[in-house]
PDB file of C-alpha atoms in Angstrom:
ATOM      1  CA  MET A   1     253.890  21.746 -42.889  1.00 45.00           C
ATOM      2  CA  SER A   2     253.441  18.075 -42.012  1.00 50.00           C
ATOM      3  CA  VAL A   3     252.325  17.322 -38.487  1.00 52.00           C
ATOM      4  CA  TYR A   4     253.351  13.975 -37.009  1.00 67.00           C
ATOM      5  CA  ILE A   5     250.928  12.495 -34.491  1.00 78.00           C
ATOM      6  CA  GLU A   6     253.737  10.997 -32.404  1.00 79.00           C
ATOM      7  CA  LEU A   7     255.269  14.475 -32.060  1.00 82.00           C
ATOM      8  CA  VAL A   8     251.951  15.948 -30.922  1.00 82.00           C
ATOM      9  CA  ILE A   9     251.527  13.185 -28.325  1.00 87.00           C
ATOM     10  CA  PHE A  10     255.151  13.615 -27.175  1.00 89.00           C
ATOM     11  CA  ASN A  11     254.775  17.361 -26.664  1.00 88.00           C
ATOM     12  CA  ASN A  12     251.375  17.167 -24.967  1.00 89.00           C
ATOM     13  CA  PHE A  13     252.368  14.250 -22.717  1.00 93.00           C
ATOM     14  CA  PHE A  14     255.442  15.914 -21.256  1.00 92.00           C
ATOM     15  CA  LEU A  15     253.746  19.305 -21.063  1.00 91.00           C
ATOM     16  CA  ASP A  16     250.842  17.787 -19.111  1.00 93.00           C
ATOM     17  CA  LEU A  17     253.261  15.834 -16.921  1.00 93.00           C
ATOM     18  CA  MET A  18     255.183  19.016 -16.173  1.00 93.00           C
ATOM     19  CA  LEU A  19     251.976  20.894 -15.299  1.00 93.00           C
ATOM     20  CA  LEU A  20     250.794  18.099 -12.988  1.00 93.00           C
ATOM     21  CA  TYR A  21     254.172  17.939 -11.237  1.00 93.00           C
ATOM     22  CA  ALA A  22     254.227  21.723 -10.812  1.00 92.00           C
ATOM     23  CA  THR A  23     250.661  21.680  -9.479  1.00 92.00           C
ATOM     24  CA  LEU A  24     251.409  18.972  -6.916  1.00 89.00           C
ATOM     25  CA  SER A  25     254.597  20.799  -5.900  1.00 87.00           C
ATOM     26  CA  VAL A  26     252.605  23.987  -5.268  1.00 86.00           C
ATOM     27  CA  ARG A  27     250.088  21.937  -3.266  1.00 82.00           C
ATOM     28  CA  ARG A  28     252.977  20.289  -1.358  1.00 75.00           C
ATOM     29  CA  ARG A  29     251.845  16.815  -2.394  1.00 77.00           C
ATOM     30  CA  LYS A  30     253.973  13.800  -3.133  1.00 76.00           C
ATOM     31  CA  LEU A  31     253.984  12.782  -6.792  1.00 81.00           C
ATOM     32  CA  ASN A  32     252.615   9.332  -7.564  1.00 87.00           C
ATOM     33  CA  ALA A  33     254.523   8.574 -10.764  1.00 89.00           C
ATOM     34  CA  LEU A  34     252.116   5.983 -12.175  1.00 93.00           C
ATOM     35  CA  ARG A  35     249.020   8.094 -11.584  1.00 93.00           C
ATOM     36  CA  ALA A  36     250.697  11.199 -12.992  1.00 93.00           C
ATOM     37  CA  ILE A  37     251.858   9.333 -16.112  1.00 94.00           C
ATOM     38  CA  PHE A  38     248.366   7.885 -16.659  1.00 95.00           C
ATOM     39  CA  SER A  39     246.787  11.325 -16.218  1.00 95.00           C
ATOM     40  CA  ALA A  40     249.279  13.008 -18.572  1.00 94.00           C
ATOM     41  CA  LEU A  41     248.811  10.282 -21.174  1.00 94.00           C
ATOM     42  CA  PHE A  42     245.035  10.687 -21.013  1.00 95.00           C
ATOM     43  CA  GLY A  43     245.435  14.450 -21.459  1.00 92.00           C
ATOM     44  CA  ALA A  44     247.809  13.972 -24.407  1.00 91.00           C
ATOM     45  CA  ILE A  45     245.390  11.609 -26.152  1.00 92.00           C
ATOM     46  CA  CYS A  46     242.475  14.022 -25.680  1.00 92.00           C
ATOM     47  CA  ALA A  47     244.544  16.975 -26.936  1.00 87.00           C
ATOM     48  CA  THR A  48     245.675  15.000 -29.988  1.00 87.00           C
ATOM     49  CA  ALA A  49     242.122  13.933 -30.861  1.00 89.00           C
ATOM     50  CA  TYR A  50     240.627  17.376 -30.117  1.00 87.00           C
ATOM     51  CA  PRO A  51     240.861  18.868 -33.666  1.00 85.00           C
ATOM     52  CA  ILE A  52     239.052  15.934 -35.319  1.00 88.00           C
ATOM     53  CA  ILE A  53     236.240  15.202 -32.863  1.00 91.00           C
ATOM     54  CA  PRO A  54     232.694  16.713 -32.981  1.00 91.00           C
ATOM     55  CA  THR A  55     232.049  20.148 -31.471  1.00 90.00           C
ATOM     56  CA  GLU A  56     230.039  18.672 -28.576  1.00 90.00           C
ATOM     57  CA  ALA A  57     232.975  16.468 -27.586  1.00 89.00           C
ATOM     58  CA  GLN A  58     235.339  19.445 -27.818  1.00 90.00           C
ATOM     59  CA  ILE A  59     233.158  21.360 -25.358  1.00 91.00           C
ATOM     60  CA  CYS A  60     233.213  18.390 -22.954  1.00 91.00           C
ATOM     61  CA  ILE A  61     237.000  18.225 -23.147  1.00 90.00           C
ATOM     62  CA  LYS A  62     237.309  21.940 -22.423  1.00 90.00           C
ATOM     63  CA  LEU A  63     235.067  21.638 -19.366  1.00 91.00           C
ATOM     64  CA  LEU A  64     236.053  18.255 -17.951  1.00 93.00           C
ATOM     65  CA  LEU A  65     239.646  17.461 -18.960  1.00 93.00           C
ATOM     66  CA  ALA A  66     241.371  19.483 -16.228  1.00 93.00           C
ATOM     67  CA  PRO A  67     239.196  18.123 -13.345  1.00 94.00           C
ATOM     68  CA  ILE A  68     239.560  14.539 -14.619  1.00 94.00           C
ATOM     69  CA  MET A  69     243.348  14.843 -14.926  1.00 94.00           C
ATOM     70  CA  CYS A  70     243.660  16.342 -11.437  1.00 93.00           C
ATOM     71  CA  ILE A  71     241.544  13.701  -9.719  1.00 93.00           C
ATOM     72  CA  ALA A  72     243.412  10.992 -11.624  1.00 93.00           C
ATOM     73  CA  ALA A  73     246.801  12.357 -10.513  1.00 91.00           C
ATOM     74  CA  ALA A  74     246.030  13.171  -6.865  1.00 87.00           C
ATOM     75  CA  THR A  75     243.420  11.941  -4.383  1.00 85.00           C
ATOM     76  CA  PRO A  76     241.593  14.866  -2.689  1.00 84.00           C
ATOM     77  CA  GLN A  77     242.543  15.230   0.985  1.00 75.00           C
ATOM     78  CA  GLY A  78     240.232  15.860   3.931  1.00 68.00           C
ATOM     79  CA  LYS A  79     238.280  14.121   6.660  1.00 62.00           C
ATOM     80  CA  ASN A  80     234.876  14.810   5.101  1.00 75.00           C
ATOM     81  CA  ALA A  81     233.274  15.479   1.719  1.00 81.00           C
ATOM     82  CA  LYS A  82     233.339  19.264   2.123  1.00 81.00           C
ATOM     83  CA  LEU A  83     237.088  19.392   2.744  1.00 79.00           C
ATOM     84  CA  LYS A  84     237.770  16.924  -0.055  1.00 83.00           C
ATOM     85  CA  ILE A  85     235.728  18.976  -2.521  1.00 88.00           C
ATOM     86  CA  GLY A  86     237.538  22.150  -1.477  1.00 87.00           C
ATOM     87  CA  ASP A  87     240.904  20.422  -1.832  1.00 85.00           C
ATOM     88  CA  PHE A  88     239.962  19.117  -5.285  1.00 91.00           C
ATOM     89  CA  ILE A  89     238.785  22.549  -6.440  1.00 92.00           C
ATOM     90  CA  GLY A  90     242.016  24.138  -5.208  1.00 90.00           C
ATOM     91  CA  THR A  91     244.160  21.614  -7.071  1.00 91.00           C
ATOM     92  CA  THR A  92     242.136  22.020 -10.270  1.00 93.00           C
ATOM     93  CA  LEU A  93     242.303  25.825 -10.145  1.00 94.00           C
ATOM     94  CA  ILE A  94     246.083  25.787  -9.749  1.00 93.00           C
ATOM     95  CA  PHE A  95     246.406  23.311 -12.632  1.00 94.00           C
ATOM     96  CA  VAL A  96     244.209  25.485 -14.872  1.00 93.00           C
ATOM     97  CA  LEU A  97     246.140  28.665 -13.982  1.00 93.00           C
ATOM     98  CA  LEU A  98     249.472  26.996 -14.709  1.00 92.00           C
ATOM     99  CA  THR A  99     248.069  25.661 -17.989  1.00 90.00           C
ATOM    100  CA  TYR A 100     246.996  29.123 -19.143  1.00 88.00           C
ATOM    101  CA  PHE A 101     250.308  30.613 -17.990  1.00 87.00           C
ATOM    102  CA  SER A 102     252.368  28.029 -19.870  1.00 85.00           C
ATOM    103  CA  GLY A 103     250.171  28.517 -22.954  1.00 78.00           C
ATOM    104  CA  GLY A 104     250.884  32.232 -22.816  1.00 78.00           C
ATOM    105  CA  VAL A 105     254.610  31.601 -22.533  1.00 74.00           C
ATOM    106  CA  VAL A 106     254.589  29.230 -25.524  1.00 71.00           C
ATOM    107  CA  PHE A 107     252.545  31.700 -27.587  1.00 68.00           C
ATOM    108  CA  GLY A 108     254.891  34.541 -26.663  1.00 73.00           C
ATOM    109  CA  LEU A 109     258.007  32.575 -27.581  1.00 69.00           C
ATOM    110  CA  SER A 110     256.449  31.391 -30.836  1.00 68.00           C
ATOM    111  CA  TYR A 111     255.572  34.985 -31.748  1.00 67.00           C
ATOM    112  CA  ALA A 112     259.007  36.289 -30.759  1.00 71.00           C
ATOM    113  CA  ILE A 113     260.990  33.806 -32.851  1.00 70.00           C
ATOM    114  CA  GLY A 114     258.442  33.453 -35.639  1.00 69.00           C
ATOM    115  CA  VAL A 115     258.147  29.672 -35.265  1.00 63.00           C
ATOM    116  CA  ASP A 116     255.181  27.716 -33.906  1.00 64.00           C
ATOM    117  CA  LEU A 117     256.808  25.632 -31.166  1.00 63.00           C
ATOM    118  CA  LYS A 118     253.847  23.237 -31.075  1.00 64.00           C
ATOM    119  CA  PHE A 119     255.106  21.614 -34.279  1.00 62.00           C
ATOM    120  CA  TYR A 120     258.577  20.841 -32.919  1.00 68.00           C
ATOM    121  CA  ALA A 121     259.897  18.530 -30.192  1.00 74.00           C
ATOM    122  CA  VAL A 122     261.389  21.535 -28.403  1.00 74.00           C
ATOM    123  CA  LEU A 123     258.118  21.997 -26.472  1.00 77.00           C
ATOM    124  CA  GLY A 124     258.312  18.493 -25.010  1.00 81.00           C
ATOM    125  CA  LEU A 125     262.043  18.868 -24.337  1.00 81.00           C
ATOM    126  CA  MET A 126     261.443  22.158 -22.539  1.00 82.00           C
ATOM    127  CA  SER A 127     258.835  20.429 -20.376  1.00 85.00           C
ATOM    128  CA  ILE A 128     261.318  17.667 -19.498  1.00 87.00           C
ATOM    129  CA  ALA A 129     263.857  20.345 -18.551  1.00 86.00           C
ATOM    130  CA  VAL A 130     261.320  22.075 -16.274  1.00 86.00           C
ATOM    131  CA  ILE A 131     260.489  18.743 -14.588  1.00 87.00           C
ATOM    132  CA  ALA A 132     264.215  18.156 -13.971  1.00 89.00           C
ATOM    133  CA  LEU A 133     264.568  21.714 -12.649  1.00 87.00           C
ATOM    134  CA  ILE A 134     261.707  21.278 -10.171  1.00 85.00           C
ATOM    135  CA  MET A 135     263.162  17.957  -9.001  1.00 84.00           C
ATOM    136  CA  CYS A 136     266.615  19.534  -8.479  1.00 85.00           C
ATOM    137  CA  ALA A 137     265.133  22.519  -6.620  1.00 81.00           C
ATOM    138  CA  LYS A 138     263.193  20.231  -4.266  1.00 75.00           C
ATOM    139  CA  LEU A 139     266.289  18.080  -3.684  1.00 76.00           C
ATOM    140  CA  ILE A 140     268.435  21.126  -2.885  1.00 72.00           C
ATOM    141  CA  ALA A 141     265.760  22.488  -0.519  1.00 67.00           C
ATOM    142  CA  HIS A 142     265.601  19.130   1.247  1.00 62.00           C
ATOM    143  CA  LYS A 143     269.397  18.980   1.585  1.00 64.00           C
ATOM    144  CA  ARG A 144     269.554  22.510   2.938  1.00 60.00           C
ATOM    145  CA  SER A 145     266.760  21.888   5.429  1.00 55.00           C
ATOM    146  CA  SER A 146     268.520  18.834   6.829  1.00 54.00           C
ATOM    147  CA  GLY A 147     271.601  20.890   7.609  1.00 51.00           C
ATOM    148  CA  THR A 148     270.030  24.111   8.867  1.00 50.00           C
ATOM    149  CA  SER A 149     267.899  22.875  11.753  1.00 55.00           C
ATOM    150  CA  ALA A 150     268.330  24.331  15.247  1.00 80.00           C
ATOM    151  CA  THR A 151     266.284  24.487  18.434  1.00 81.00           C
ATOM    152  CA  CYS A 152     264.875  27.401  20.406  1.00 87.00           C
ATOM    153  CA  LYS A 153     262.565  28.097  23.328  1.00 90.00           C
ATOM    154  CA  THR A 154     258.936  28.518  22.274  1.00 91.00           C
ATOM    155  CA  VAL A 155     255.691  29.223  24.120  1.00 93.00           C
ATOM    156  CA  VAL A 156     252.582  27.469  22.815  1.00 93.00           C
ATOM    157  CA  ARG A 157     249.015  28.312  23.887  1.00 90.00           C
ATOM    158  CA  ALA A 158     245.973  26.248  22.936  1.00 88.00           C
ATOM    159  CA  GLY A 159     242.684  25.303  24.580  1.00 79.00           C
ATOM    160  CA  GLY A 160     243.291  27.706  27.488  1.00 82.00           C
ATOM    161  CA  ARG A 161     246.684  26.199  28.377  1.00 87.00           C
ATOM    162  CA  GLU A 162     250.140  27.710  27.823  1.00 90.00           C
ATOM    163  CA  VAL A 163     253.284  25.590  27.706  1.00 89.00           C
ATOM    164  CA  SER A 164     256.965  26.487  27.274  1.00 92.00           C
ATOM    165  CA  VAL A 165     258.778  23.901  25.137  1.00 90.00           C
ATOM    166  CA  GLU A 166     261.888  23.334  23.056  1.00 90.00           C
ATOM    167  CA  ALA A 167     261.159  23.761  19.343  1.00 91.00           C
ATOM    168  CA  LEU A 168     262.954  22.529  16.231  1.00 89.00           C
ATOM    169  CA  CYS A 169     263.509  25.299  13.668  1.00 84.00           C
ATOM    170  CA  ASP A 170     263.211  23.231  10.520  1.00 79.00           C
ATOM    171  CA  SER A 171     263.489  25.271   7.298  1.00 76.00           C
ATOM    172  CA  GLY A 172     262.132  22.251   5.456  1.00 78.00           C
ATOM    173  CA  ASN A 173     258.710  22.593   7.098  1.00 84.00           C
ATOM    174  CA  LEU A 174     256.785  24.557   4.449  1.00 84.00           C
ATOM    175  CA  LEU A 175     253.329  23.343   5.505  1.00 88.00           C
ATOM    176  CA  VAL A 176     250.510  25.863   5.086  1.00 87.00           C
ATOM    177  CA  ASP A 177     246.773  25.267   5.419  1.00 85.00           C
ATOM    178  CA  ASP A 178     245.154  25.746   2.013  1.00 81.00           C
ATOM    179  CA  VAL A 179     241.882  27.062   3.445  1.00 80.00           C
ATOM    180  CA  SER A 180     242.985  29.488   6.180  1.00 82.00           C
ATOM    181  CA  GLY A 181     246.524  30.199   4.964  1.00 84.00           C
ATOM    182  CA  LEU A 182     247.860  29.580   8.488  1.00 88.00           C
ATOM    183  CA  PRO A 183     251.276  27.981   9.014  1.00 90.00           C
ATOM    184  CA  ILE A 184     251.279  24.403  10.293  1.00 92.00           C
ATOM    185  CA  VAL A 185     253.528  23.177  13.111  1.00 92.00           C
ATOM    186  CA  ILE A 186     253.989  19.538  14.093  1.00 91.00           C
ATOM    187  CA  LEU A 187     253.303  18.550  17.703  1.00 91.00           C
ATOM    188  CA  SER A 188     254.838  15.677  19.634  1.00 88.00           C
ATOM    189  CA  GLN A 189     252.728  13.270  21.647  1.00 86.00           C
ATOM    190  CA  GLU A 190     253.993  14.899  24.882  1.00 86.00           C
ATOM    191  CA  LEU A 191     252.961  18.392  23.812  1.00 89.00           C
ATOM    192  CA  GLU A 192     249.608  17.126  22.596  1.00 85.00           C
ATOM    193  CA  ASP A 193     248.981  15.650  26.052  1.00 83.00           C
ATOM    194  CA  LYS A 194     249.931  18.923  27.792  1.00 85.00           C
ATOM    195  CA  LEU A 195     247.687  21.123  25.662  1.00 85.00           C
ATOM    196  CA  ASN A 196     243.914  21.126  25.555  1.00 73.00           C
ATOM    197  CA  ALA A 197     243.590  21.433  21.776  1.00 67.00           C
ATOM    198  CA  ARG A 198     241.136  18.681  20.885  1.00 66.00           C
ATOM    199  CA  LYS A 199     238.909  20.308  18.248  1.00 70.00           C
ATOM    200  CA  LEU A 200     239.965  18.928  14.888  1.00 75.00           C
ATOM    201  CA  THR A 201     239.950  21.373  11.942  1.00 79.00           C
ATOM    202  CA  GLY A 202     241.001  18.975   9.173  1.00 81.00           C
ATOM    203  CA  PHE A 203     243.805  16.712   8.001  1.00 84.00           C
ATOM    204  CA  ILE A 204     247.022  17.155   6.048  1.00 84.00           C
ATOM    205  CA  ASN A 205     249.325  14.715   4.260  1.00 80.00           C
ATOM    206  CA  VAL A 206     253.008  15.001   5.200  1.00 77.00           C
ATOM    207  CA  ASN A 207     256.127  13.129   4.151  1.00 69.00           C
ATOM    208  CA  THR A 208     258.060  11.539   7.013  1.00 57.00           C
ATOM    209  CA  VAL A 209     261.072   9.223   7.211  1.00 51.00           C
ATOM    210  CA  SER A 210     258.649   6.315   7.382  1.00 49.00           C
ATOM    211  CA  GLY A 211     256.628   7.455   4.358  1.00 56.00           C
ATOM    212  CA  GLU A 212     253.536   9.565   3.718  1.00 68.00           C
ATOM    213  CA  ASP A 213     251.152  10.039   6.627  1.00 75.00           C
ATOM    214  CA  SER A 214     247.853  11.855   7.192  1.00 82.00           C
ATOM    215  CA  LEU A 215     247.895  13.984  10.366  1.00 87.00           C
ATOM    216  CA  ALA A 216     244.923  15.539  12.141  1.00 87.00           C
ATOM    217  CA  LEU A 217     245.000  19.330  12.549  1.00 90.00           C
ATOM    218  CA  VAL A 218     244.039  21.332  15.657  1.00 89.00           C
ATOM    219  CA  SER A 219     243.871  25.084  16.217  1.00 88.00           C
ATOM    220  CA  ILE A 220     246.769  26.777  18.059  1.00 90.00           C
ATOM    221  CA  ASP A 221     245.820  30.093  19.681  1.00 89.00           C
ATOM    222  CA  LYS A 222     249.351  31.504  19.819  1.00 90.00           C
ATOM    223  CA  ILE A 223     252.957  30.479  19.276  1.00 92.00           C
ATOM    224  CA  SER A 224     255.637  32.843  20.581  1.00 92.00           C
ATOM    225  CA  VAL A 225     259.088  32.591  18.993  1.00 89.00           C
ATOM    226  CA  ASN A 226     261.832  35.125  19.820  1.00 85.00           C
ATOM    227  CA  GLY A 227     259.302  37.829  20.712  1.00 85.00           C
ATOM    228  CA  ARG A 228     257.140  37.213  17.639  1.00 88.00           C
ATOM    229  CA  HIS A 229     253.626  35.832  17.964  1.00 90.00           C
ATOM    230  CA  PHE A 230     251.814  33.597  15.471  1.00 90.00           C
ATOM    231  CA  LYS A 231     248.423  31.941  15.113  1.00 91.00           C
ATOM    232  CA  ALA A 232     248.810  28.502  13.600  1.00 91.00           C
ATOM    233  CA  LEU A 233     247.457  25.003  13.159  1.00 91.00           C
ATOM    234  CA  GLY A 234     249.070  22.029  14.858  1.00 90.00           C
ATOM    235  CA  ALA A 235     249.507  18.653  13.162  1.00 90.00           C
ATOM    236  CA  LEU A 236     249.218  15.779  15.657  1.00 89.00           C
ATOM    237  CA  SER A 237     252.083  13.377  14.985  1.00 86.00           C
ATOM    238  CA  HIS A 238     251.329  11.023  17.912  1.00 82.00           C
ATOM    239  CA  LYS A 239     255.109  10.466  18.094  1.00 83.00           C
ATOM    240  CA  HIS A 240     257.821  11.083  20.680  1.00 83.00           C
ATOM    241  CA  PHE A 241     260.550  13.473  19.519  1.00 83.00           C
ATOM    242  CA  ASP A 242     264.066  13.311  20.985  1.00 75.00           C
ATOM    243  CA  THR A 243     265.124  16.766  22.244  1.00 82.00           C
ATOM    244  CA  PHE A 244     262.156  18.938  21.244  1.00 88.00           C
ATOM    245  CA  ASP A 245     258.344  18.901  21.364  1.00 89.00           C
ATOM    246  CA  ILE A 246     257.320  20.922  18.320  1.00 92.00           C
ATOM    247  CA  ILE A 247     258.567  21.447  14.751  1.00 91.00           C
ATOM    248  CA  LEU A 248     258.115  25.066  13.694  1.00 91.00           C
ATOM    249  CA  GLN A 249     257.104  26.198  10.234  1.00 88.00           C
ATOM    250  CA  ASN A 250     259.907  27.998   8.387  1.00 86.00           C
ATOM    251  CA  SER A 251     258.213  31.444   8.441  1.00 84.00           C
ATOM    252  CA  MET A 252     258.373  31.528  12.253  1.00 86.00           C
ATOM    253  CA  PHE A 253     262.140  31.997  12.630  1.00 78.00           C
TER     254      PHE A 253
END
């Protein structure tokens, strides 16, 4: 069977692009199209050249390709080197796991139908379809979240102070701290002033109406919502909200 180099690049490019997009979606990061395209193209070129390069270079690609692609596609987040390294490792691990999972799926399908999908454009087309599916799912989730928001009374305790406030129940807030696994709520400037939570635990990137922003995180001792109690992290928005003082994470209601 003849193998066309443009077909190999096509399949690997869109497969890598799909894996990067899926990884950033899992990490709740905004996709930078240019960086993702550059990273996927670099991965496709390395994968295409892999069979014909020396063994030493093949070992380097196996060890370094995933970390290089991840750091090229997404800047590690955190206020210091330790947090940035942890963020980078987390992103790389998710990318590697998704890569192995997708490889298993392709192998299984190839075995089931008796055709090696790597030699046909169907692999690249399937990757394009998955990218479109992820984009549609995120768009639908965003549309649903904009129409399902409500407010409720919430008690917040931090730094030895307890405050009763009005909270926005926003199903679109899916923020979770990667290190602790705690849900993340967003605090208004007024609530920040009332509480005594000043010890920063890190930073998180969030998408707002004005664009992407990096918010400092503080520890929240307890959030009480409809008789349920949660430990959480609070993102300091430094902004004044209209009719509420805190945006709850969607697992809290």
